[in-house]
mmCIF file of C-alpha atoms and ligand atoms in Angstrom:
data_model
loop_
_atom_site.group_PDB
_atom_site.id
_atom_site.type_symbol
_atom_site.label_atom_id
_atom_site.label_comp_id
_atom_site.label_asym_id
_atom_site.label_seq_id
_atom_site.Cartn_x
_atom_site.Cartn_y
_atom_site.Cartn_z
ATOM 1 C CA UNK A 243 0.000 0.000 0.000
ATOM 2 C CA UNK A 244 2.858 2.350 0.998
ATOM 3 C CA UNK A 245 4.665 1.439 -2.199
ATOM 4 C CA UNK A 246 1.531 2.159 -4.171
ATOM 5 C CA UNK A 247 1.194 5.525 -2.421
ATOM 6 C CA UNK A 248 4.737 6.583 -3.183
ATOM 7 C CA UNK A 249 4.409 5.359 -6.771
ATOM 8 C CA UNK A 250 1.296 7.469 -7.171
ATOM 9 C CA UNK A 251 3.219 10.486 -5.902
ATOM 10 C CA UNK A 252 6.038 9.941 -8.367
ATOM 11 C CA UNK A 253 3.631 9.237 -11.157
ATOM 12 C CA UNK A 254 1.663 12.447 -10.625
ATOM 13 C CA UNK A 255 4.912 14.345 -10.213
ATOM 14 C CA UNK A 256 6.432 13.215 -13.481
ATOM 15 C CA UNK A 257 3.239 12.920 -15.555
ATOM 16 C CA UNK A 258 3.437 14.864 -18.781
ATOM 17 C CA UNK A 259 7.012 15.912 -18.182
ATOM 18 C CA UNK A 260 8.934 13.347 -20.128
ATOM 19 C CA UNK A 261 11.336 15.939 -21.561
ATOM 20 C CA UNK A 262 11.654 18.148 -18.540
ATOM 21 C CA UNK A 263 11.062 16.669 -15.137
ATOM 22 C CA UNK A 264 12.994 19.656 -13.825
ATOM 23 C CA UNK A 265 13.532 18.807 -10.241
ATOM 24 C CA UNK A 266 10.305 17.317 -8.998
ATOM 25 C CA UNK A 267 10.495 17.215 -5.166
ATOM 26 C CA UNK A 268 9.887 13.744 -3.842
ATOM 27 C CA UNK A 269 8.466 13.546 -0.356
ATOM 28 C CA UNK A 270 9.260 9.829 -0.269
ATOM 29 C CA UNK A 271 11.050 7.285 -2.372
ATOM 30 C CA UNK A 272 9.605 5.946 -5.578
ATOM 31 C CA UNK A 273 8.408 2.310 -5.783
ATOM 32 C CA UNK A 274 11.153 -0.269 -6.287
ATOM 33 C CA UNK A 275 12.134 -1.573 -9.681
ATOM 34 C CA UNK A 276 12.227 -5.398 -9.820
ATOM 35 C CA UNK A 277 15.497 -5.288 -11.800
ATOM 36 C CA UNK A 278 17.999 -3.514 -9.536
ATOM 37 C CA UNK A 279 19.352 -4.504 -6.119
ATOM 38 C CA UNK A 280 18.054 -2.481 -3.196
ATOM 39 C CA UNK A 281 21.236 -0.493 -2.396
ATOM 40 C CA UNK A 282 21.863 0.621 -5.951
ATOM 41 C CA UNK A 283 18.184 1.344 -6.351
ATOM 42 C CA UNK A 284 18.084 3.617 -3.304
ATOM 43 C CA UNK A 285 21.206 5.426 -4.454
ATOM 44 C CA UNK A 286 19.911 6.003 -7.956
ATOM 45 C CA UNK A 287 16.545 7.115 -6.597
ATOM 46 C CA UNK A 288 18.168 9.697 -4.334
ATOM 47 C CA UNK A 289 20.239 10.914 -7.267
ATOM 48 C CA UNK A 290 17.211 11.138 -9.531
ATOM 49 C CA UNK A 291 15.335 13.122 -6.930
ATOM 50 C CA UNK A 292 17.973 15.839 -6.751
ATOM 51 C CA UNK A 293 19.144 16.087 -10.344
ATOM 52 C CA UNK A 294 17.782 18.403 -12.989
ATOM 53 C CA UNK A 295 18.673 20.055 -16.277
ATOM 54 C CA UNK A 296 20.733 23.088 -16.988
ATOM 55 C CA UNK A 297 20.405 23.200 -20.760
ATOM 56 C CA UNK A 298 21.698 19.783 -21.923
ATOM 57 C CA UNK A 299 23.828 19.423 -18.784
ATOM 58 C CA UNK A 300 22.663 17.359 -15.812
ATOM 59 C CA UNK A 301 23.232 19.240 -12.578
ATOM 60 C CA UNK A 302 22.053 18.989 -8.992
ATOM 61 C CA UNK A 303 18.961 20.986 -8.056
ATOM 62 C CA UNK A 304 21.067 23.053 -5.669
ATOM 63 C CA UNK A 305 23.457 24.006 -8.467
ATOM 64 C CA UNK A 306 20.842 24.988 -11.027
ATOM 65 C CA UNK A 307 19.627 28.192 -9.360
ATOM 66 C CA UNK A 308 23.168 29.526 -9.076
ATOM 67 C CA UNK A 309 23.958 28.724 -12.690
ATOM 68 C CA UNK A 310 20.790 30.422 -13.935
ATOM 69 C CA UNK A 311 21.639 33.415 -11.759
ATOM 70 C CA UNK A 312 25.089 33.656 -13.374
ATOM 71 C CA UNK A 313 23.586 33.500 -16.882
ATOM 72 C CA UNK A 314 21.310 36.497 -16.316
ATOM 73 C CA UNK A 315 23.874 38.411 -14.301
ATOM 74 C CA UNK A 316 26.201 37.996 -17.259
ATOM 75 C CA UNK A 317 23.699 38.951 -20.000
ATOM 76 C CA UNK A 318 21.819 41.721 -18.138
ATOM 77 C CA UNK A 319 23.567 44.708 -19.746
ATOM 78 C CA UNK A 320 23.181 43.365 -23.304
ATOM 79 C CA UNK A 321 19.874 41.567 -22.713
ATOM 80 C CA UNK A 322 17.557 43.998 -24.510
ATOM 81 C CA UNK A 323 19.778 44.600 -27.502
ATOM 82 C CA UNK A 324 20.385 40.845 -27.879
ATOM 83 C CA UNK A 325 16.663 40.160 -27.951
ATOM 84 C CA UNK A 326 16.098 42.678 -30.724
ATOM 85 C CA UNK A 327 19.026 41.380 -32.759
ATOM 86 C CA UNK A 328 18.343 37.666 -32.322
ATOM 87 C CA UNK A 329 14.627 37.814 -32.895
ATOM 88 C CA UNK A 330 14.740 40.674 -35.415
ATOM 89 C CA UNK A 331 12.313 42.464 -33.112
ATOM 90 C CA UNK A 332 9.759 39.642 -33.174
ATOM 91 C CA UNK A 333 9.890 39.277 -29.369
ATOM 92 C CA UNK A 334 8.234 42.723 -29.171
ATOM 93 C CA UNK A 335 5.245 41.447 -31.143
ATOM 94 C CA UNK A 336 4.986 38.340 -28.938
ATOM 95 C CA UNK A 337 4.997 40.535 -25.826
ATOM 96 C CA UNK A 338 2.374 42.889 -27.323
ATOM 97 C CA UNK A 339 0.191 39.860 -28.044
ATOM 98 C CA UNK A 340 0.460 38.803 -24.394
ATOM 99 C CA UNK A 341 -0.924 42.199 -23.368
ATOM 100 C CA UNK A 342 -3.724 42.039 -25.915
ATOM 101 C CA UNK A 343 -4.659 38.624 -24.587
ATOM 102 C CA UNK A 344 -4.635 39.952 -21.012
ATOM 103 C CA UNK A 345 -6.867 42.929 -21.835
ATOM 104 C CA UNK A 346 -6.346 44.511 -18.375
ATOM 105 C CA UNK A 347 -9.375 46.236 -16.902
ATOM 106 C CA UNK A 348 -9.221 49.524 -14.934
ATOM 107 C CA UNK A 349 -7.657 48.816 -11.534
ATOM 108 C CA UNK A 350 -5.897 45.581 -12.566
ATOM 109 C CA UNK A 351 -3.222 44.461 -10.080
ATOM 110 C CA UNK A 352 -0.549 42.648 -12.101
ATOM 111 C CA UNK A 353 2.333 40.552 -10.833
ATOM 112 C CA UNK A 354 4.997 40.017 -13.507
ATOM 113 C CA UNK A 355 7.263 37.232 -12.304
ATOM 114 C CA UNK A 356 10.751 36.806 -13.801
ATOM 115 C CA UNK A 357 10.008 40.288 -15.113
ATOM 116 C CA UNK A 358 13.688 41.069 -15.761
ATOM 117 C CA UNK A 359 14.195 44.416 -17.448
ATOM 118 C CA UNK A 360 10.499 45.288 -17.372
ATOM 119 C CA UNK A 361 9.249 44.705 -20.940
ATOM 120 C CA UNK A 362 5.888 43.304 -19.829
ATOM 121 C CA UNK A 363 5.436 45.876 -17.057
ATOM 122 C CA UNK A 364 6.067 48.825 -19.408
ATOM 123 C CA UNK A 365 3.632 47.443 -21.949
ATOM 124 C CA UNK A 366 1.054 47.012 -19.192
ATOM 125 C CA UNK A 367 1.508 50.625 -18.027
ATOM 126 C CA UNK A 368 1.202 51.929 -21.612
ATOM 127 C CA UNK A 369 -1.935 49.871 -22.125
ATOM 128 C CA UNK A 370 -3.732 50.906 -18.918
ATOM 129 C CA UNK A 371 -2.715 54.541 -19.317
ATOM 130 C CA UNK A 372 -4.043 54.696 -22.880
ATOM 131 C CA UNK A 373 -7.214 52.928 -21.759
ATOM 132 C CA UNK A 374 -7.679 55.342 -18.840
ATOM 133 C CA UNK A 375 -7.048 58.413 -20.983
ATOM 134 C CA UNK A 376 -9.657 57.294 -23.504
ATOM 135 C CA UNK A 377 -12.154 56.802 -20.688
ATOM 136 C CA UNK A 378 -11.295 60.140 -19.096
ATOM 137 C CA UNK A 379 -11.642 62.032 -22.381
ATOM 138 C CA UNK A 380 -15.024 60.452 -22.921
ATOM 139 C CA UNK A 381 -16.127 61.479 -19.414
ATOM 140 C CA UNK A 382 -14.776 65.014 -19.836
ATOM 141 C CA UNK A 383 -16.585 65.432 -23.113
ATOM 142 C CA UNK A 384 -19.795 64.326 -21.421
ATOM 143 C CA UNK A 385 -19.392 66.850 -18.535
ATOM 144 C CA UNK A 386 -20.235 70.271 -19.929
ATOM 145 C CA UNK A 387 -19.632 72.713 -17.071
ATOM 146 C CA UNK A 388 -16.136 71.906 -15.765
ATOM 147 C CA UNK A 389 -13.691 74.732 -15.052
ATOM 148 C CA UNK A 390 -10.259 74.648 -16.686
ATOM 149 C CA UNK A 391 -8.708 73.937 -13.209
ATOM 150 C CA UNK A 392 -10.852 70.841 -12.839
ATOM 151 C CA UNK A 393 -9.888 69.645 -16.293
ATOM 152 C CA UNK A 394 -6.165 70.316 -15.669
ATOM 153 C CA UNK A 395 -6.283 68.521 -12.295
ATOM 154 C CA UNK A 396 -7.692 65.417 -13.905
ATOM 155 C CA UNK A 397 -4.750 65.324 -16.331
ATOM 156 C CA UNK A 398 -2.071 66.088 -13.718
ATOM 157 C CA UNK A 399 -2.589 63.341 -11.161
ATOM 158 C CA UNK A 400 0.005 60.794 -12.268
ATOM 159 C CA UNK A 401 -1.203 57.920 -10.050
ATOM 160 C CA UNK A 402 -4.732 58.476 -11.245
ATOM 161 C CA UNK A 403 -3.615 58.358 -14.880
ATOM 162 C CA UNK A 404 -3.546 54.557 -14.543
ATOM 163 C CA UNK A 405 -7.091 54.214 -13.225
ATOM 164 C CA UNK A 406 -5.793 52.413 -10.098
ATOM 165 C CA UNK A 407 -3.859 49.732 -12.028
ATOM 166 C CA UNK A 408 -0.492 48.618 -10.652
ATOM 167 C CA UNK A 409 2.296 46.265 -11.661
ATOM 168 C CA UNK A 410 4.919 44.587 -9.526
ATOM 169 C CA UNK A 411 7.969 43.212 -11.298
ATOM 170 C CA UNK A 412 9.422 40.311 -9.341
ATOM 171 C CA UNK A 413 12.750 38.769 -10.349
ATOM 172 C CA UNK A 414 15.436 36.773 -8.609
ATOM 173 C CA UNK A 415 18.281 38.635 -10.306
ATOM 174 C CA UNK A 416 19.527 41.973 -8.976
ATOM 175 C CA UNK A 417 21.326 42.886 -12.204
ATOM 176 C CA UNK A 418 18.261 42.360 -14.386
ATOM 177 C CA UNK A 419 16.165 44.474 -12.009
ATOM 178 C CA UNK A 420 18.845 47.174 -11.953
ATOM 179 C CA UNK A 421 18.727 47.474 -15.758
ATOM 180 C CA UNK A 422 14.926 47.484 -15.596
ATOM 181 C CA UNK A 423 14.887 50.320 -13.077
ATOM 182 C CA UNK A 424 17.344 52.329 -15.174
ATOM 183 C CA UNK A 425 15.124 51.824 -18.225
ATOM 184 C CA UNK A 426 12.030 52.876 -16.257
ATOM 185 C CA UNK A 427 13.788 56.032 -15.089
ATOM 186 C CA UNK A 428 15.030 56.895 -18.588
ATOM 187 C CA UNK A 429 11.622 56.297 -20.148
ATOM 188 C CA UNK A 430 9.659 58.130 -17.445
ATOM 189 C CA UNK A 431 7.800 55.193 -15.860
ATOM 190 C CA UNK A 432 7.235 55.832 -12.165
ATOM 191 C CA UNK A 433 3.649 55.616 -10.994
ATOM 192 C CA UNK A 434 2.049 52.216 -10.460
ATOM 193 C CA UNK A 435 5.339 50.328 -10.772
ATOM 194 C CA UNK A 436 7.329 48.438 -8.125
ATOM 195 C CA UNK A 437 10.452 46.241 -8.368
ATOM 196 C CA UNK A 438 10.775 43.295 -6.012
ATOM 197 C CA UNK A 439 13.623 40.835 -5.608
ATOM 198 C CA UNK A 440 12.040 37.412 -5.210
ATOM 199 C CA UNK A 441 11.947 33.782 -6.261
ATOM 200 C CA UNK A 442 9.078 32.445 -8.406
ATOM 201 C CA UNK A 443 9.126 29.324 -6.228
ATOM 202 C CA UNK A 444 8.610 31.256 -3.014
ATOM 203 C CA UNK A 445 6.866 34.511 -3.808
ATOM 204 C CA UNK A 446 7.107 37.201 -1.141
ATOM 205 C CA UNK A 447 3.369 38.016 -1.339
ATOM 206 C CA UNK A 448 0.220 37.154 0.586
ATOM 207 C CA UNK A 449 -2.444 34.818 -0.783
ATOM 208 C CA UNK A 450 -5.180 36.099 -3.126
ATOM 209 C CA UNK A 451 -3.462 39.392 -3.944
ATOM 210 C CA UNK A 452 -3.291 39.824 -7.728
ATOM 211 C CA UNK A 453 -5.750 39.889 -10.627
ATOM 212 C CA UNK A 454 -3.210 38.715 -13.180
ATOM 213 C CA UNK A 455 0.084 36.815 -12.944
ATOM 214 C CA UNK A 456 2.403 36.906 -15.971
ATOM 215 C CA UNK A 457 5.654 35.125 -16.622
ATOM 216 C CA UNK A 458 7.386 35.742 -19.964
ATOM 217 C CA UNK A 459 10.408 33.660 -20.994
ATOM 218 C CA UNK A 460 10.979 33.001 -17.296
ATOM 219 C CA UNK A 461 9.452 29.680 -16.248
ATOM 220 C CA UNK A 462 11.887 27.680 -18.391
ATOM 221 C CA UNK A 463 14.661 28.790 -16.042
ATOM 222 C CA UNK A 464 12.960 27.839 -12.787
ATOM 223 C CA UNK A 465 14.184 24.681 -11.027
ATOM 224 C CA UNK A 466 10.818 23.419 -9.723
ATOM 225 C CA UNK A 467 8.268 24.517 -12.306
ATOM 226 C CA UNK A 468 5.440 22.750 -10.448
ATOM 227 C CA UNK A 469 6.245 24.733 -7.297
ATOM 228 C CA UNK A 470 6.308 28.041 -9.230
ATOM 229 C CA UNK A 471 2.893 27.204 -10.708
ATOM 230 C CA UNK A 472 1.477 26.490 -7.253
ATOM 231 C CA UNK A 473 2.817 29.828 -6.063
ATOM 232 C CA UNK A 474 1.186 31.565 -9.019
ATOM 233 C CA UNK A 475 -2.105 29.966 -8.028
ATOM 234 C CA UNK A 476 -1.693 30.971 -4.373
ATOM 235 C CA UNK A 477 -1.062 34.679 -4.982
ATOM 236 C CA UNK A 478 -3.878 35.127 -7.514
ATOM 237 C CA UNK A 479 -7.297 36.281 -6.334
ATOM 238 C CA UNK A 480 -10.181 33.901 -7.044
ATOM 239 C CA UNK A 481 -11.093 34.724 -10.646
ATOM 240 C CA UNK A 482 -7.500 35.768 -11.325
ATOM 241 C CA UNK A 483 -5.657 34.841 -14.498
ATOM 242 C CA UNK A 484 -2.333 33.126 -15.130
ATOM 243 C CA UNK A 485 -0.590 33.965 -18.415
ATOM 244 C CA UNK A 486 2.690 32.480 -19.542
ATOM 245 C CA UNK A 487 4.648 33.388 -22.683
ATOM 246 C CA UNK A 488 7.350 30.827 -23.352
ATOM 247 C CA UNK A 489 9.274 29.063 -26.103
ATOM 248 C CA UNK A 490 7.483 25.923 -27.152
ATOM 249 C CA UNK A 491 7.429 23.188 -29.807
ATOM 250 C CA UNK A 492 7.427 24.154 -33.486
ATOM 251 C CA UNK A 493 4.564 22.552 -35.384
ATOM 252 C CA UNK A 494 5.709 23.077 -38.965
ATOM 253 C CA UNK A 495 8.438 20.748 -40.326
ATOM 254 C CA UNK A 496 10.009 23.342 -42.623
ATOM 255 C CA UNK A 497 10.073 26.064 -39.969
ATOM 256 C CA UNK A 498 11.401 23.442 -37.549
ATOM 257 C CA UNK A 499 14.464 22.733 -39.750
ATOM 258 C CA UNK A 500 15.263 26.414 -40.207
ATOM 259 C CA UNK A 501 14.662 27.009 -36.524
ATOM 260 C CA UNK A 502 17.142 24.267 -35.557
ATOM 261 C CA UNK A 503 19.846 25.709 -37.804
ATOM 262 C CA UNK A 504 19.192 29.213 -36.552
ATOM 263 C CA UNK A 505 19.062 28.172 -32.894
ATOM 264 C CA UNK A 506 22.184 26.035 -32.745
ATOM 265 C CA UNK A 507 24.349 27.574 -35.488
ATOM 266 C CA UNK A 508 23.506 31.255 -35.262
ATOM 267 C CA UNK A 509 22.297 32.229 -31.775
ATOM 268 C CA UNK A 510 25.437 31.230 -29.794
ATOM 269 C CA UNK A 511 27.594 32.954 -32.432
ATOM 270 C CA UNK A 512 25.531 36.146 -32.082
ATOM 271 C CA UNK A 513 25.847 35.747 -28.292
ATOM 272 C CA UNK A 514 29.612 35.647 -28.591
ATOM 273 C CA UNK A 515 29.915 38.472 -31.138
ATOM 274 C CA UNK A 516 27.493 40.923 -29.520
ATOM 275 C CA UNK A 517 27.652 40.058 -25.835
ATOM 276 C CA UNK A 518 30.938 38.127 -25.628
ATOM 277 C CA UNK A 519 28.935 35.297 -24.093
ATOM 278 C CA UNK A 520 28.609 32.072 -26.094
ATOM 279 C CA UNK A 521 27.724 29.914 -23.077
ATOM 280 C CA UNK A 522 24.674 31.888 -21.931
ATOM 281 C CA UNK A 523 23.187 31.768 -25.418
ATOM 282 C CA UNK A 524 23.986 28.093 -25.762
ATOM 283 C CA UNK A 525 22.079 27.639 -22.485
ATOM 284 C CA UNK A 526 19.170 29.632 -23.969
ATOM 285 C CA UNK A 527 18.756 27.339 -26.982
ATOM 286 C CA UNK A 528 19.334 24.154 -24.986
ATOM 287 C CA UNK A 529 16.869 25.169 -22.271
ATOM 288 C CA UNK A 530 14.235 25.751 -24.963
ATOM 289 C CA UNK A 531 14.606 22.084 -26.013
ATOM 290 C CA UNK A 532 14.215 20.853 -22.424
ATOM 291 C CA UNK A 533 10.941 22.687 -21.883
ATOM 292 C CA UNK A 534 7.716 20.640 -22.069
ATOM 293 C CA UNK A 535 5.481 20.678 -25.125
ATOM 294 C CA UNK A 536 2.336 22.818 -25.258
ATOM 295 C CA UNK A 537 0.121 19.909 -24.118
ATOM 296 C CA UNK A 538 2.506 18.772 -21.375
ATOM 297 C CA UNK A 539 2.776 22.279 -19.967
ATOM 298 C CA UNK A 540 -1.002 22.680 -20.114
ATOM 299 C CA UNK A 541 -1.299 19.585 -17.917
ATOM 300 C CA UNK A 542 1.218 20.961 -15.424
ATOM 301 C CA UNK A 543 -0.796 24.182 -15.150
ATOM 302 C CA UNK A 544 -3.941 22.145 -14.517
ATOM 303 C CA UNK A 545 -2.100 20.071 -11.894
ATOM 304 C CA UNK A 546 -1.323 23.313 -10.031
ATOM 305 C CA UNK A 547 -5.065 23.937 -9.685
ATOM 306 C CA UNK A 548 -5.823 26.227 -12.637
ATOM 307 C CA UNK A 549 -8.972 25.789 -14.673
ATOM 308 C CA UNK A 550 -10.054 26.590 -18.229
ATOM 309 C CA UNK A 551 -6.424 26.162 -19.309
ATOM 310 C CA UNK A 552 -5.803 26.957 -22.974
ATOM 311 C CA UNK A 553 -2.862 27.891 -25.144
ATOM 312 C CA UNK A 554 -2.218 29.719 -28.368
ATOM 313 C CA UNK A 555 0.760 29.068 -30.627
ATOM 314 C CA UNK A 556 2.581 32.059 -32.094
ATOM 315 C CA UNK A 557 4.981 31.934 -35.090
ATOM 316 C CA UNK A 558 4.345 28.225 -35.795
ATOM 317 C CA UNK A 559 4.720 27.301 -32.115
ATOM 318 C CA UNK A 560 8.176 28.869 -31.668
ATOM 319 C CA UNK A 561 6.455 30.392 -28.663
ATOM 320 C CA UNK A 562 3.082 29.809 -27.027
ATOM 321 C CA UNK A 563 0.894 31.714 -24.608
ATOM 322 C CA UNK A 564 -0.729 29.536 -21.939
ATOM 323 C CA UNK A 565 -3.665 30.894 -19.990
ATOM 324 C CA UNK A 566 -5.479 29.569 -16.924
ATOM 325 C CA UNK A 567 -7.857 30.824 -14.240
ATOM 326 C CA UNK A 568 -8.020 30.410 -10.482
ATOM 327 C CA UNK A 569 -11.704 29.666 -9.997
HETATM 328 C C1 LIG B 208 20.263 33.663 -21.628
HETATM 329 O O1 LIG B 208 18.897 33.546 -21.752
HETATM 330 C C2 LIG B 208 18.239 34.456 -22.517
HETATM 331 C C3 LIG B 208 18.830 35.507 -23.124
HETATM 332 C C4 LIG B 208 18.068 36.372 -23.898
HETATM 333 O O2 LIG B 208 18.658 37.417 -24.472
HETATM 334 C C5 LIG B 208 16.699 36.178 -24.071
HETATM 335 C C6 LIG B 208 16.092 35.129 -23.479
HETATM 336 C C7 LIG B 208 14.605 34.918 -23.620
HETATM 337 C C8 LIG B 208 14.064 35.213 -24.943
HETATM 338 C C9 LIG B 208 13.337 36.301 -25.273
HETATM 339 C C10 LIG B 208 13.038 37.365 -24.298
HETATM 340 C C11 LIG B 208 12.800 36.426 -26.654
HETATM 341 C C12 LIG B 208 13.742 37.100 -27.625
HETATM 342 C C13 LIG B 208 14.864 36.272 -28.024
HETATM 343 C C14 LIG B 208 14.905 35.438 -29.067
HETATM 344 C C15 LIG B 208 13.812 35.269 -29.993
HETATM 345 C C16 LIG B 208 16.136 34.660 -29.336
HETATM 346 C C17 LIG B 208 15.870 33.238 -29.434
HETATM 347 C C18 LIG B 208 15.560 32.900 -30.852
HETATM 348 C C19 LIG B 208 15.379 31.661 -31.255
HETATM 349 C C20 LIG B 208 15.504 30.526 -30.320
HETATM 350 C C21 LIG B 208 15.090 31.388 -32.696
HETATM 351 C C22 LIG B 208 13.785 31.898 -33.183
HETATM 352 C C23 LIG B 208 13.982 33.210 -33.761
HETATM 353 C C24 LIG B 208 13.032 33.852 -34.434
HETATM 354 C C25 LIG B 208 11.682 33.335 -34.710
HETATM 355 C C26 LIG B 208 13.318 35.198 -34.899
HETATM 356 C C27 LIG B 208 13.319 35.270 -36.399
HETATM 357 C C28 LIG B 208 14.633 34.943 -36.933
HETATM 358 C C29 LIG B 208 14.843 34.813 -38.207
HETATM 359 C C30 LIG B 208 13.793 34.986 -39.234
HETATM 360 C C31 LIG B 208 16.208 34.434 -38.632
HETATM 361 C C32 LIG B 208 16.846 35.441 -39.521
HETATM 362 C C33 LIG B 208 18.314 35.285 -39.426
HETATM 363 C C34 LIG B 208 19.197 35.732 -40.347
HETATM 364 C C35 LIG B 208 18.813 36.424 -41.568
HETATM 365 C C36 LIG B 208 20.665 35.514 -40.091
HETATM 366 C C37 LIG B 208 21.256 34.496 -41.055
HETATM 367 C C38 LIG B 208 20.914 33.125 -40.634
HETATM 368 C C39 LIG B 208 21.543 31.986 -41.085
HETATM 369 C C40 LIG B 208 22.667 32.021 -42.042
HETATM 370 C C41 LIG B 208 21.145 30.640 -40.569
HETATM 371 C C42 LIG B 208 19.983 30.087 -41.230
HETATM 372 C C43 LIG B 208 18.810 30.736 -40.764
HETATM 373 C C44 LIG B 208 17.621 30.621 -41.374
HETATM 374 C C45 LIG B 208 17.499 29.767 -42.550
HETATM 375 C C46 LIG B 208 16.446 31.404 -40.888
HETATM 376 C C47 LIG B 208 15.969 30.918 -39.537
HETATM 377 C C48 LIG B 208 14.513 30.738 -39.587
HETATM 378 C C49 LIG B 208 13.764 30.604 -38.509
HETATM 379 C C50 LIG B 208 14.281 30.718 -37.117
HETATM 380 C C51 LIG B 208 12.318 30.310 -38.661
HETATM 381 C C52 LIG B 208 11.529 31.545 -38.520
HETATM 382 C C53 LIG B 208 10.190 31.284 -39.044
HETATM 383 C C54 LIG B 208 9.193 32.156 -39.075
HETATM 384 C C55 LIG B 208 9.394 33.547 -38.574
HETATM 385 C C56 LIG B 208 7.890 31.733 -39.617
HETATM 386 C C57 LIG B 208 16.823 34.209 -22.647
HETATM 387 O O3 LIG B 208 16.250 33.184 -22.041
HETATM 388 C C1 SAM B 209 14.688 35.574 -20.321
HETATM 389 S S1 SAM B 209 14.464 36.594 -18.933
HETATM 390 C C2 SAM B 209 12.832 37.190 -19.163
HETATM 391 C C3 SAM B 209 12.683 38.620 -18.746
HETATM 392 C C4 SAM B 209 11.379 39.283 -19.147
HETATM 393 N N1 SAM B 209 10.239 38.586 -18.593
HETATM 394 C C5 SAM B 209 11.254 39.382 -20.637
HETATM 395 O O1 SAM B 209 10.307 38.811 -21.179
HETATM 396 O O2 SAM B 209 12.083 40.013 -21.263
HETATM 397 C C6 SAM B 209 14.277 35.418 -17.657
HETATM 398 C C7 SAM B 209 14.240 36.035 -16.277
HETATM 399 O O3 SAM B 209 13.863 35.031 -15.337
HETATM 400 C C8 SAM B 209 14.501 35.336 -14.109
HETATM 401 N N2 SAM B 209 14.438 34.164 -13.241
HETATM 402 C C9 SAM B 209 15.047 32.973 -13.389
HETATM 403 N N3 SAM B 209 14.733 32.142 -12.385
HETATM 404 C C10 SAM B 209 13.876 32.818 -11.580
HETATM 405 C C11 SAM B 209 13.194 32.494 -10.373
HETATM 406 N N4 SAM B 209 13.318 31.307 -9.793
HETATM 407 N N5 SAM B 209 12.393 33.427 -9.832
HETATM 408 C C12 SAM B 209 12.253 34.644 -10.393
HETATM 409 N N6 SAM B 209 12.887 35.009 -11.524
HETATM 410 C C13 SAM B 209 13.685 34.107 -12.119
HETATM 411 C C14 SAM B 209 15.887 35.745 -14.557
HETATM 412 O O4 SAM B 209 16.590 36.406 -13.539
HETATM 413 C C15 SAM B 209 15.580 36.582 -15.771
HETATM 414 O O5 SAM B 209 15.458 37.929 -15.438
#
């Protein structure tokens, strides 16, 4: 019975994650295999329970976080320019599409996890500000007898210009956040924006706090994806929405061939030439291959408690947006 129980745990833990088990935490040992002797079996089980992927490398779970930290510490300064060069600007369209899918409403409280240099947060602020201004103009046109002071006051209140919407950018990497803050300062983003150092697996927020949780190109780097998904579920309000933009599996054979050549032959070279960092960009392309397929990831999101989980492929599945609700 105990063996059955622990097997069930392992089975639910690894279900749908054939390509990326990514450090599933085992509360107990998995059921015994009839082929191996007990000692060797226990040893290999302990090893399995603590090993994970770092690109194509097998590393211990403890090591992975540090290695990922080094990658983003190393790329932070060139991160934005590299994204434009490598994707020929296409990543901007993918990020815009994430916002259009979100369709924030006035007062939306957004948590952008693994938010890095703030691309999603800035898009969110632009969106809610434009939305609020449209609404305000409509209201002002409808009110006939306002004085010019009243009209001016409505335009001057910076906080109010967002209609109560807020975004918190949470990232584990100080360097990425530092670049993000510099960008925000240079581009004049101030109101409704906060930067928080924190781990997706252990979010520093209370339960039921946010309307929307986003994670763009971040979850692939997390050691325990299942734990990060549970945290996403915890911090969302009932009715809240989870949205994830991530590299996925290409569904067109021709695009797939070109994509392989581009990923493995071109991206690390660009990484070396532009950022002097071959290894980080080799990690990028390898980590993309370790990430679960669209269907597998959908199942993981459901396992974390989300409902009405759907996904949409963009650019032949090079990336996908997964969506789920806490109901
Ligand atoms: C360290 O970790 C990271 C570092 C980062 O900087 C970023 C991330 C996370 C990622 C993002 C925030 C997104 C932005 C970054 C990327 C998109 C880079 C990753 C890109 C890929 C894995 C490949 C997919 C790239 C694209 C879809 C962009 C479009 C690229 C092209 C059309 C290629 C054009 C290239 C050239 C003209 C240069 C010459 C190329 C060759 C000689 C090699 C042969 C290449 C081809 C035949 C063309 C390649 C064709 C494709 C890739 C298929 C595209 C198909 C369609 C658009 C339908 C992070 O974690
Ligand atoms: C490819 S960047 C994505 C940044 C941004 N979301 C974007 O779309 O440009 C991945 C980010 O994930 C962050 N990250 C990795 N592991 C994390 C974790 N466990 N918790 C929070 N952030 C993490 C990295 O520090 C990095 O800033």
